[in-house]
mmCIF file of C-alpha atoms in Angstrom:
data_model
loop_
_atom_site.group_PDB
_atom_site.id
_atom_site.type_symbol
_atom_site.label_atom_id
_atom_site.label_comp_id
_atom_site.label_asym_id
_atom_site.label_seq_id
_atom_site.Cartn_x
_atom_site.Cartn_y
_atom_site.Cartn_z
ATOM 1 C CA MET N 1 0.000 0.000 0.000
ATOM 2 C CA LEU N 2 2.796 2.382 0.939
ATOM 3 C CA GLU N 3 4.669 1.573 -2.283
ATOM 4 C CA LYS N 4 1.538 2.286 -4.325
ATOM 5 C CA ILE N 5 1.080 5.682 -2.650
ATOM 6 C CA LYS N 6 4.762 6.458 -3.187
ATOM 7 C CA TYR N 7 4.476 5.501 -6.880
ATOM 8 C CA HIS N 8 1.423 7.713 -7.516
ATOM 9 C CA LEU N 9 3.014 10.590 -5.583
ATOM 10 C CA GLN N 10 6.148 10.346 -7.720
ATOM 11 C CA GLN N 11 4.060 10.241 -10.890
ATOM 12 C CA GLY N 12 2.170 13.341 -9.777
ATOM 13 C CA ILE N 13 5.395 15.235 -9.056
ATOM 14 C CA ASP N 14 6.951 14.173 -12.366
ATOM 15 C CA TRP N 15 3.996 15.181 -14.534
ATOM 16 C CA SER N 16 3.419 18.415 -12.614
ATOM 17 C CA PHE N 17 7.041 19.358 -13.273
ATOM 18 C CA ILE N 18 6.758 18.416 -16.957
ATOM 19 C CA LEU N 19 3.546 20.404 -17.454
ATOM 20 C CA LEU N 20 5.017 23.433 -15.659
ATOM 21 C CA CYS N 21 8.088 23.478 -17.917
ATOM 22 C CA LEU N 22 6.061 22.846 -21.077
ATOM 23 C CA SER N 23 3.722 25.697 -20.138
ATOM 24 C CA PHE N 24 6.713 28.009 -19.801
ATOM 25 C CA ILE N 25 8.135 26.889 -23.154
ATOM 26 C CA SER N 26 4.714 27.312 -24.812
ATOM 27 C CA SER N 27 4.344 30.842 -23.492
ATOM 28 C CA LEU N 28 7.737 31.743 -24.934
ATOM 29 C CA ILE N 29 6.630 30.355 -28.294
ATOM 30 C CA PHE N 30 3.467 32.468 -28.239
ATOM 31 C CA PHE N 31 5.330 35.697 -27.411
ATOM 32 C CA ASN N 32 8.243 35.101 -29.777
ATOM 33 C CA ARG N 33 8.960 37.647 -32.520
ATOM 34 C CA PRO N 34 11.242 37.666 -35.617
ATOM 35 C CA ALA N 35 14.793 38.949 -35.079
ATOM 36 C CA ASP N 36 17.732 40.227 -37.129
ATOM 37 C CA ASP N 37 18.127 38.160 -40.331
ATOM 38 C CA ASP N 38 14.540 36.919 -40.081
ATOM 39 C CA TYR N 39 13.353 40.311 -41.310
ATOM 40 C CA PHE N 40 15.657 40.048 -44.320
ATOM 41 C CA PHE N 41 14.129 36.735 -45.358
ATOM 42 C CA LEU N 42 10.590 37.961 -44.703
ATOM 43 C CA HIS N 43 11.240 40.870 -47.076
ATOM 44 C CA ALA N 44 13.270 38.939 -49.671
ATOM 45 C CA ILE N 45 10.721 36.132 -50.063
ATOM 46 C CA GLN N 46 8.192 38.702 -51.268
ATOM 47 C CA ASN N 47 10.313 39.365 -54.366
ATOM 48 C CA LYS N 48 11.830 35.925 -55.040
ATOM 49 C CA ASN N 49 10.674 32.359 -54.557
ATOM 50 C CA ALA N 50 12.567 30.047 -52.184
ATOM 51 C CA PHE N 51 14.580 28.371 -54.955
ATOM 52 C CA PHE N 52 15.932 31.561 -56.527
ATOM 53 C CA LEU N 53 16.557 33.158 -53.124
ATOM 54 C CA SER N 54 18.645 30.205 -51.937
ATOM 55 C CA PHE N 55 20.561 30.081 -55.238
ATOM 56 C CA ASP N 56 21.240 33.826 -54.989
ATOM 57 C CA PHE N 57 22.583 33.293 -51.477
ATOM 58 C CA TYR N 58 24.748 30.417 -52.698
ATOM 59 C CA MET N 59 26.353 32.595 -55.343
ATOM 60 C CA LYS N 60 26.803 35.725 -53.201
ATOM 61 C CA ASN N 61 26.646 35.135 -49.445
ATOM 62 C CA SER N 62 26.733 31.559 -48.166
ATOM 63 C CA GLY N 63 27.253 27.984 -49.312
ATOM 64 C CA ARG N 64 24.579 26.678 -46.915
ATOM 65 C CA ILE N 65 22.088 26.402 -49.732
ATOM 66 C CA LEU N 66 19.883 23.737 -48.084
ATOM 67 C CA ALA N 67 19.470 25.659 -44.812
ATOM 68 C CA VAL N 68 18.793 28.892 -46.699
ATOM 69 C CA PHE N 69 16.204 27.121 -48.857
ATOM 70 C CA LEU N 70 14.314 25.854 -45.778
ATOM 71 C CA THR N 71 14.586 29.278 -44.120
ATOM 72 C CA ALA N 72 13.108 30.851 -47.245
ATOM 73 C CA LEU N 73 10.283 28.301 -47.298
ATOM 74 C CA ALA N 74 9.494 28.975 -43.629
ATOM 75 C CA SER N 75 9.562 32.731 -44.322
ATOM 76 C CA MET N 76 6.648 32.271 -46.696
ATOM 77 C CA SER N 77 4.506 31.930 -43.552
ATOM 78 C CA GLY N 78 5.156 35.615 -42.847
ATOM 79 C CA GLN N 79 5.135 36.722 -39.220
ATOM 80 C CA TYR N 80 4.045 33.214 -38.211
ATOM 81 C CA ILE N 81 7.654 32.117 -38.716
ATOM 82 C CA SER N 82 8.332 33.269 -35.143
ATOM 83 C CA ILE N 83 5.852 30.630 -33.922
ATOM 84 C CA LEU N 84 6.666 27.991 -36.525
ATOM 85 C CA THR N 85 10.390 27.864 -35.709
ATOM 86 C CA PRO N 86 10.234 27.156 -31.938
ATOM 87 C CA LEU N 87 7.278 24.820 -32.457
ATOM 88 C CA LEU N 88 9.323 22.801 -34.938
ATOM 89 C CA SER N 89 12.244 22.875 -32.501
ATOM 90 C CA VAL N 90 10.289 21.243 -29.684
ATOM 91 C CA LEU N 91 8.477 18.730 -31.919
ATOM 92 C CA LEU N 92 11.602 17.599 -33.786
ATOM 93 C CA LEU N 93 13.670 17.399 -30.595
ATOM 94 C CA PHE N 94 10.958 15.271 -28.986
ATOM 95 C CA THR N 95 10.689 13.041 -32.073
ATOM 96 C CA GLY N 96 14.440 12.493 -32.362
ATOM 97 C CA ILE N 97 14.967 11.618 -28.708
ATOM 98 C CA HIS N 98 11.841 9.444 -28.586
ATOM 99 C CA LEU N 99 12.980 7.462 -31.643
ATOM 100 C CA ILE N 100 16.180 6.678 -29.752
ATOM 101 C CA LEU N 101 14.713 5.945 -26.315
ATOM 102 C CA LYS N 102 11.875 3.743 -27.529
ATOM 103 C CA GLN N 103 14.557 1.321 -28.751
ATOM 104 C CA LEU N 104 16.173 1.318 -25.305
ATOM 105 C CA LEU N 105 13.211 1.488 -22.898
ATOM 106 C CA GLN N 106 9.605 0.407 -22.495
ATOM 107 C CA LYS N 107 7.087 2.551 -24.389
ATOM 108 C CA ASP N 108 5.621 4.372 -21.360
ATOM 109 C CA LEU N 109 9.041 5.086 -19.849
ATOM 110 C CA ALA N 110 10.414 6.249 -23.200
ATOM 111 C CA PHE N 111 7.665 8.852 -23.525
ATOM 112 C CA LYS N 112 8.133 10.340 -20.043
ATOM 113 C CA TYR N 113 11.930 10.390 -20.148
ATOM 114 C CA THR N 114 11.827 11.926 -23.614
ATOM 115 C CA LEU N 115 9.913 14.853 -22.142
ATOM 116 C CA PHE N 116 12.439 15.172 -19.312
ATOM 117 C CA ILE N 117 15.384 15.191 -21.731
ATOM 118 C CA VAL N 118 13.664 17.704 -24.041
ATOM 119 C CA ILE N 119 13.253 20.042 -21.059
ATOM 120 C CA LEU N 120 16.843 19.411 -19.967
ATOM 121 C CA ILE N 121 18.265 20.193 -23.408
ATOM 122 C CA PHE N 122 15.992 23.206 -23.832
ATOM 123 C CA PHE N 123 17.383 24.887 -20.712
ATOM 124 C CA ALA N 124 20.951 23.569 -21.139
ATOM 125 C CA VAL N 125 21.828 25.507 -24.301
ATOM 126 C CA PHE N 126 23.996 28.621 -23.984
ATOM 127 C CA ASN N 127 21.455 30.879 -25.642
ATOM 128 C CA ILE N 128 17.815 29.722 -25.560
ATOM 129 C CA GLY N 129 16.602 32.486 -27.858
ATOM 130 C CA GLU N 130 19.252 31.895 -30.520
ATOM 131 C CA SER N 131 19.033 28.100 -30.415
ATOM 132 C CA TRP N 132 15.268 27.554 -30.371
ATOM 133 C CA TYR N 133 13.538 30.791 -31.418
ATOM 134 C CA TRP N 134 15.721 32.463 -34.042
ATOM 135 C CA SER N 135 14.808 31.073 -37.462
ATOM 136 C CA SER N 136 18.029 32.144 -39.189
ATOM 137 C CA ALA N 137 20.066 30.146 -36.650
ATOM 138 C CA PHE N 138 17.604 27.272 -36.268
ATOM 139 C CA PHE N 139 17.748 25.951 -39.820
ATOM 140 C CA PRO N 140 21.543 25.714 -40.251
ATOM 141 C CA HIS N 141 22.513 24.677 -36.712
ATOM 142 C CA THR N 142 19.670 23.391 -34.534
ATOM 143 C CA LEU N 143 17.996 21.454 -37.342
ATOM 144 C CA SER N 144 21.340 19.753 -38.057
ATOM 145 C CA LEU N 145 21.361 18.556 -34.447
ATOM 146 C CA PHE N 146 17.872 17.076 -34.850
ATOM 147 C CA PHE N 147 18.920 15.300 -38.039
ATOM 148 C CA LEU N 148 21.850 13.857 -36.096
ATOM 149 C CA LEU N 149 19.377 12.438 -33.543
ATOM 150 C CA PHE N 150 17.401 10.838 -36.384
ATOM 151 C CA THR N 151 20.663 9.393 -37.732
ATOM 152 C CA ILE N 152 21.514 7.853 -34.358
ATOM 153 C CA ALA N 153 18.010 6.355 -34.191
ATOM 154 C CA ILE N 154 18.596 4.716 -37.586
ATOM 155 C CA PHE N 155 21.997 3.324 -36.530
ATOM 156 C CA LEU N 156 20.376 1.792 -33.427
ATOM 157 C CA ARG N 157 17.871 -0.196 -35.493
ATOM 158 C CA LYS N 158 18.398 -3.926 -35.829
ATOM 159 C CA GLN N 159 17.754 -3.762 -39.565
ATOM 160 C CA ILE N 160 18.324 -0.829 -41.926
ATOM 161 C CA HIS N 161 16.133 -0.759 -45.036
ATOM 162 C CA PHE N 162 16.221 1.326 -48.203
ATOM 163 C CA LEU N 163 14.069 4.087 -46.691
ATOM 164 C CA HIS N 164 16.505 4.392 -43.775
ATOM 165 C CA LEU N 165 19.433 4.645 -46.202
ATOM 166 C CA PHE N 166 17.588 7.414 -48.038
ATOM 167 C CA GLY N 167 17.185 9.206 -44.700
ATOM 168 C CA LEU N 168 20.931 8.879 -44.055
ATOM 169 C CA VAL N 169 21.610 10.430 -47.479
ATOM 170 C CA VAL N 170 19.350 13.419 -46.707
ATOM 171 C CA PHE N 171 20.612 13.887 -43.136
ATOM 172 C CA GLY N 172 24.279 13.534 -44.087
ATOM 173 C CA LEU N 173 23.964 15.951 -46.997
ATOM 174 C CA TYR N 174 22.140 18.520 -44.863
ATOM 175 C CA ILE N 175 24.471 18.331 -41.850
ATOM 176 C CA GLY N 176 27.588 18.569 -44.027
ATOM 177 C CA ASN N 177 26.219 21.518 -45.976
ATOM 178 C CA SER N 178 24.704 23.438 -43.058
ATOM 179 C CA SER N 179 26.906 22.904 -39.992
ATOM 180 C CA GLU N 180 30.628 22.774 -40.718
ATOM 181 C CA ILE N 181 31.689 22.262 -37.089
ATOM 182 C CA MET N 182 29.273 19.379 -36.552
ATOM 183 C CA GLY N 183 30.429 17.813 -39.799
ATOM 184 C CA ILE N 184 34.096 17.946 -38.800
ATOM 185 C CA MET N 185 33.335 16.526 -35.349
ATOM 186 C CA LEU N 186 31.303 13.666 -36.820
ATOM 187 C CA ILE N 187 33.993 12.807 -39.360
ATOM 188 C CA SER N 188 36.679 12.742 -36.654
ATOM 189 C CA PHE N 189 34.521 10.339 -34.637
ATOM 190 C CA LEU N 190 32.905 8.160 -37.305
ATOM 191 C CA ILE N 191 36.025 7.282 -39.313
ATOM 192 C CA PRO N 192 37.828 5.637 -36.336
ATOM 193 C CA PHE N 193 34.511 4.094 -35.265
ATOM 194 C CA LEU N 194 34.049 2.666 -38.772
ATOM 195 C CA PHE N 195 37.481 0.988 -38.664
ATOM 196 C CA PHE N 196 36.624 -0.408 -35.240
ATOM 197 C CA MET N 197 33.402 -1.919 -36.604
ATOM 198 C CA ILE N 198 35.254 -3.424 -39.561
ATOM 199 C CA LEU N 199 37.843 -5.022 -37.250
ATOM 200 C CA LYS N 200 35.097 -6.403 -35.018
ATOM 201 C CA LYS N 201 33.207 -7.592 -38.135
ATOM 202 C CA GLN N 202 30.044 -5.817 -37.027
ATOM 203 C CA SER N 203 27.197 -4.881 -39.360
ATOM 204 C CA LYS N 204 25.981 -1.458 -40.501
ATOM 205 C CA GLN N 205 29.349 -0.357 -41.941
ATOM 206 C CA SER N 206 27.626 0.392 -45.253
ATOM 207 C CA ALA N 207 25.124 2.691 -43.518
ATOM 208 C CA ILE N 208 27.920 4.662 -41.856
ATOM 209 C CA ILE N 209 29.806 4.870 -45.167
ATOM 210 C CA VAL N 210 26.706 6.216 -46.951
ATOM 211 C CA PHE N 211 26.200 8.832 -44.238
ATOM 212 C CA LEU N 212 29.888 9.875 -44.315
ATOM 213 C CA ILE N 213 30.044 10.130 -48.101
ATOM 214 C CA PHE N 214 27.022 12.396 -48.411
ATOM 215 C CA MET N 215 28.090 14.480 -45.426
ATOM 216 C CA LEU N 216 31.408 15.081 -47.205
ATOM 217 C CA VAL N 217 29.514 15.958 -50.392
ATOM 218 C CA GLY N 218 27.490 18.519 -48.456
ATOM 219 C CA MET N 219 30.642 20.027 -46.958
ATOM 220 C CA LEU N 220 32.277 20.289 -50.389
ATOM 221 C CA ILE N 221 29.188 21.988 -51.844
ATOM 222 C CA ASN N 222 29.468 24.559 -49.066
ATOM 223 C CA TYR N 223 33.258 24.948 -49.261
ATOM 224 C CA PHE N 224 33.438 25.543 -53.022
ATOM 225 C CA ALA N 225 30.417 27.860 -53.159
ATOM 226 C CA PRO N 226 31.112 31.338 -54.617
ATOM 227 C CA GLY N 227 29.132 32.782 -51.704
ATOM 228 C CA THR N 228 31.474 31.132 -49.175
ATOM 229 C CA ALA N 229 34.496 32.777 -50.827
ATOM 230 C CA ASN N 230 32.717 36.155 -50.846
ATOM 231 C CA ARG N 231 31.766 35.814 -47.175
ATOM 232 C CA LYS N 232 35.292 34.845 -46.206
ATOM 233 C CA GLU N 233 36.687 37.896 -47.971
ATOM 234 C CA MET N 234 34.126 40.233 -46.372
ATOM 235 C CA LEU N 235 34.800 38.929 -42.855
ATOM 236 C CA SER N 236 38.588 38.614 -43.174
ATOM 237 C CA ASN N 237 39.148 41.948 -41.401
ATOM 238 C CA ALA N 238 35.984 42.036 -39.325
ATOM 239 C CA TYR N 239 37.547 40.588 -36.150
ATOM 240 C CA PRO N 240 41.205 41.700 -35.987
ATOM 241 C CA LEU N 241 41.962 39.719 -32.769
ATOM 242 C CA SER N 242 45.077 37.687 -32.132
ATOM 243 C CA PHE N 243 44.649 33.945 -31.738
ATOM 244 C CA SER N 244 45.524 34.028 -28.022
ATOM 245 C CA HIS N 245 43.059 36.879 -27.411
ATOM 246 C CA ALA N 246 40.262 35.143 -29.275
ATOM 247 C CA TYR N 247 41.022 31.816 -27.538
ATOM 248 C CA THR N 248 41.043 33.392 -24.058
ATOM 249 C CA TYR N 249 37.855 35.330 -24.696
ATOM 250 C CA GLY N 250 36.194 32.206 -26.058
ATOM 251 C CA LEU N 251 37.068 30.236 -22.915
ATOM 252 C CA PHE N 252 35.719 33.045 -20.733
ATOM 253 C CA ILE N 253 32.382 33.046 -22.572
ATOM 254 C CA LEU N 254 32.269 29.226 -22.462
ATOM 255 C CA PHE N 255 32.758 29.017 -18.682
ATOM 256 C CA LYS N 256 30.418 31.933 -18.029
ATOM 257 C CA LYS N 257 27.571 30.448 -20.030
ATOM 258 C CA THR N 258 28.242 26.942 -18.712
ATOM 259 C CA ALA N 259 27.915 28.195 -15.122
ATOM 260 C CA ILE N 260 24.557 29.825 -15.939
ATOM 261 C CA SER N 261 23.314 26.720 -17.751
ATOM 262 C CA LEU N 262 24.222 24.496 -14.795
ATOM 263 C CA LEU N 263 21.716 26.367 -12.649
ATOM 264 C CA PHE N 264 19.007 24.882 -14.870
ATOM 265 C CA ILE N 265 20.690 21.587 -15.790
ATOM 266 C CA LEU N 266 21.451 20.182 -12.335
ATOM 267 C CA PRO N 267 17.920 20.215 -10.860
ATOM 268 C CA ILE N 268 16.389 18.783 -14.039
ATOM 269 C CA SER N 269 19.087 16.125 -14.496
ATOM 270 C CA LEU N 270 18.185 14.620 -11.104
ATOM 271 C CA TYR N 271 14.986 13.366 -12.716
ATOM 272 C CA CYS N 272 16.963 11.674 -15.500
ATOM 273 C CA ILE N 273 19.297 9.657 -13.243
ATOM 274 C CA PRO N 274 16.926 6.635 -13.132
ATOM 275 C CA LEU N 275 17.022 6.572 -16.946
ATOM 276 C CA TRP N 276 20.677 5.504 -16.984
ATOM 277 C CA HIS N 277 20.044 2.819 -14.358
ATOM 278 C CA LYS N 278 17.225 1.334 -16.435
ATOM 279 C CA ILE N 279 19.337 1.269 -19.627
ATOM 280 C CA ASN N 280 22.303 -0.097 -17.676
ATOM 281 C CA LYS N 281 20.161 -2.877 -16.212
ATOM 282 C CA LYS N 282 18.653 -3.800 -19.579
ATOM 283 C CA TYR N 283 21.880 -3.809 -21.620
ATOM 284 C CA ASP N 284 24.378 -4.564 -18.822
ATOM 285 C CA ILE N 285 26.501 -1.497 -19.705
#
C-alpha cells in the first residue's frame, strides 16, 4: 500500500514538473517575434521564390544552400515564422529523442523520459533564444542537431532498409552543408569508429559509409560555393583579434555560459538519473 502511494506521488510530481516546464516553453513560443536576419528573409521572399533566393545566397553570401532554402520556405509563412520555428524545434527534438529511447526502454518510460530530456536540453543551451527561437540560426545549426538524432536512431535499429538509407543520405547531406563544425566533429569520430566496426566484423558499416560520403559531399558543396568565398573575404578583417586573445575570450564566454546553464541543468538532471540505471540494467553497460 505504501509503495503504491509512493508511486502515484512520484508520478504526480513528475507530470506536474513536466507540465510546468512545457507551459513556460509554450508561453515563450506564443510571445516570440522575428529577429535580425529573419526580417531580411521575410522581405526577400516577397520578391523571389525560395529556390531563386537560396541560389542567390549560394552565389553571393553563403554555401549553406539547403538551410537557406528551408529558411526561405518557412519565411513564406510571414510573421508566423516566429511561432513555426520554436514549435518545430520542440516537436523535432521530442521526435528524435523518442525514436532513440523507444529502442532502449519500455514505451511508457520512453515517452516520459523523452519529455524530461527535451526540457533538460531546452534549458541547457547557452542561448535559448538563438538556439530555439531564431529562425536564421535554427535551420543551419539546430535542425542539423535534430537530423543527427534521427541518424543515431537509424543506426540503433536492428535492420536498416532502403528508406533508412535514403534518410541517411538526406541527413548527411544537410548536416555537411549546413553545420561545418558538426560535420568535422562527426567525421573525426565516425572514421575511427568505422574501422573499429570493420575489425570487429560488425554490421551497418555500409550505412555509416553512406552517411559519411554524403556528409562530405554537403561540406564540399558549401566549401566551393562562390558565396562562401565572398563571405570569407568580407569577414577577413571584421575581427582583428590575435589567436591568443580570441582563444582566451572564447574560454571566458564558455565558462560563463556553462555556469549559468548548470543552474538549470542540475535540478532537471536529477529526474533523469533513473534513466541511466534502467538502460544499464537492460543492456548490462
